[in-house]
Amino acid sequence: MLITAALLVETGSDLEVVELELAPPRRDEVLVRLHASGICRSDLSLLDGMWPAPLPMVLGHEGAGVIEDVGEDVDPSRVGEYVVLTFTPACGRCRFCLQGRVNLCTEAARCMDDGVLRDGTTRLSLDGARVHHLALVSSFATHAVVPANAAIAVPAELDPARACLLGCGVMTGVVSVTRRANVRPGESVAVLGCGGVGLATVLGARLVSAHPIVAVEPVAPKRELALRLGATHAVDPASEDPVTAVRRIVPEGVDHAFEAFGSAAVAEQAFAATRTGGTTVLIGQPAMGVTVPLPVYELTQFEHDVLGTHIGGATPALEIPGLATLALAGKLDLAPLVTHRFSLGEIGEALETTRSGTAGRVVLQLA
Ligand SMILES: [Zn+2]
Ligand SMILES: [Zn+2]
């Protein structure tokens, strides 16, 4: 079938909205009519060539929609199911899947690196030439073919523009709090960087009744949004030293500091704002090769943990339905996160809005 998609032909150039051929789903795959796709910083990193990607490729990795067709060995009753897509479906066989660390699945990583589906081929093509999938999702398009277990059922009542965020940004932020850092009620939290993932980290901290929750962010509208979503304090790191400011609110340092900006300098600030025996969680993804010095004395003497995390350590098939349920119950306030909506034809403007560092998330409405 012919679909419309935003294609990355060459890094550093604009995405081209084109018609592509999408082959039918094969064994253990489904065809999804996409309703919405979030735009994540990682899409910009690929667009800018910060991370390697096989080209041409359809970007987008936060998708929500409806299953329209199923391949061999997939229950036909799944047609019509509302789903959120995940880029780390469990292969169920690799070391990490067997350990319950599905977010590190070797098979999903291989598909991501090669821009292919599990059988090593693509369903996308242009004039007979291969077009690559981004991370088994490729949601800047009207339709996608994905592994059947990468399409996670969610209640149909959830607005797709909110539901799609559960695929990456919201899940990453919330689950970094609930799983990776295992924040307990009453523990103190600082979130450094309040982009989409940082704001979701604030939501997660509120969900588990952390207190206080200090948002550190130089852009005023993002600080305001963080306060609206549950931060108890907001700090402008452009006007005062953020570590001093956090330690003025929590003198011994916070139990958990989350770096959600993606820079070495902010990672060092997060470390310095963390208390003895506390945890610094690195979520933000800088360019490849970025390093920070490791203060070994503090790590050993004060049992200071530094945790890296990829989508919060989530098992997406477990977390996405759970977060969707919380959202529908009014316990996870996703509405304020969706601040801009664009059509697929407006992808250029949508990407520029994301790049401008606007508060909240930019979402493509695809249906
Ligand atoms: Zn993402
Ligand atoms: Zn696996």
Short mmCIF file of N, CA and C and ligand atoms in Angstrom, two decimals, residues 40 42 61-62 87 168-169 361, ligand 1:
data_model
loop_
_atom_site.label_atom_id
_atom_site.label_comp_id
_atom_site.label_asym_id
_atom_site.label_seq_id
_atom_site.Cartn_x
_atom_site.Cartn_y
_atom_site.Cartn_z
N CYS A 40 10.55 13.62 19.70
CA CYS A 40 11.46 13.48 20.84
C CYS A 40 12.80 14.09 20.43
N SER A 42 15.54 12.78 20.55
CA SER A 42 16.34 11.77 19.84
C SER A 42 16.10 11.82 18.34
N HIS A 61 9.52 7.78 16.90
CA HIS A 61 9.54 6.54 17.70
C HIS A 61 8.56 6.60 18.87
N GLU A 62 7.59 7.54 18.80
CA GLU A 62 6.53 7.61 19.83
C GLU A 62 5.20 7.58 19.10
N PHE A 87 9.70 0.72 21.13
CA PHE A 87 10.90 0.41 20.32
C PHE A 87 11.75 -0.67 20.98
N CYS A 168 7.78 6.69 24.76
CA CYS A 168 9.18 7.05 25.05
C CYS A 168 9.27 8.04 26.20
N GLY A 169 8.94 9.32 25.95
CA GLY A 169 9.26 10.37 26.91
C GLY A 169 8.63 10.19 28.28
N ARG A 361 5.43 19.21 24.99
CA ARG A 361 5.75 18.32 23.87
C ARG A 361 5.03 18.70 22.59
ZN ZN B 1 12.46 9.32 22.55
#
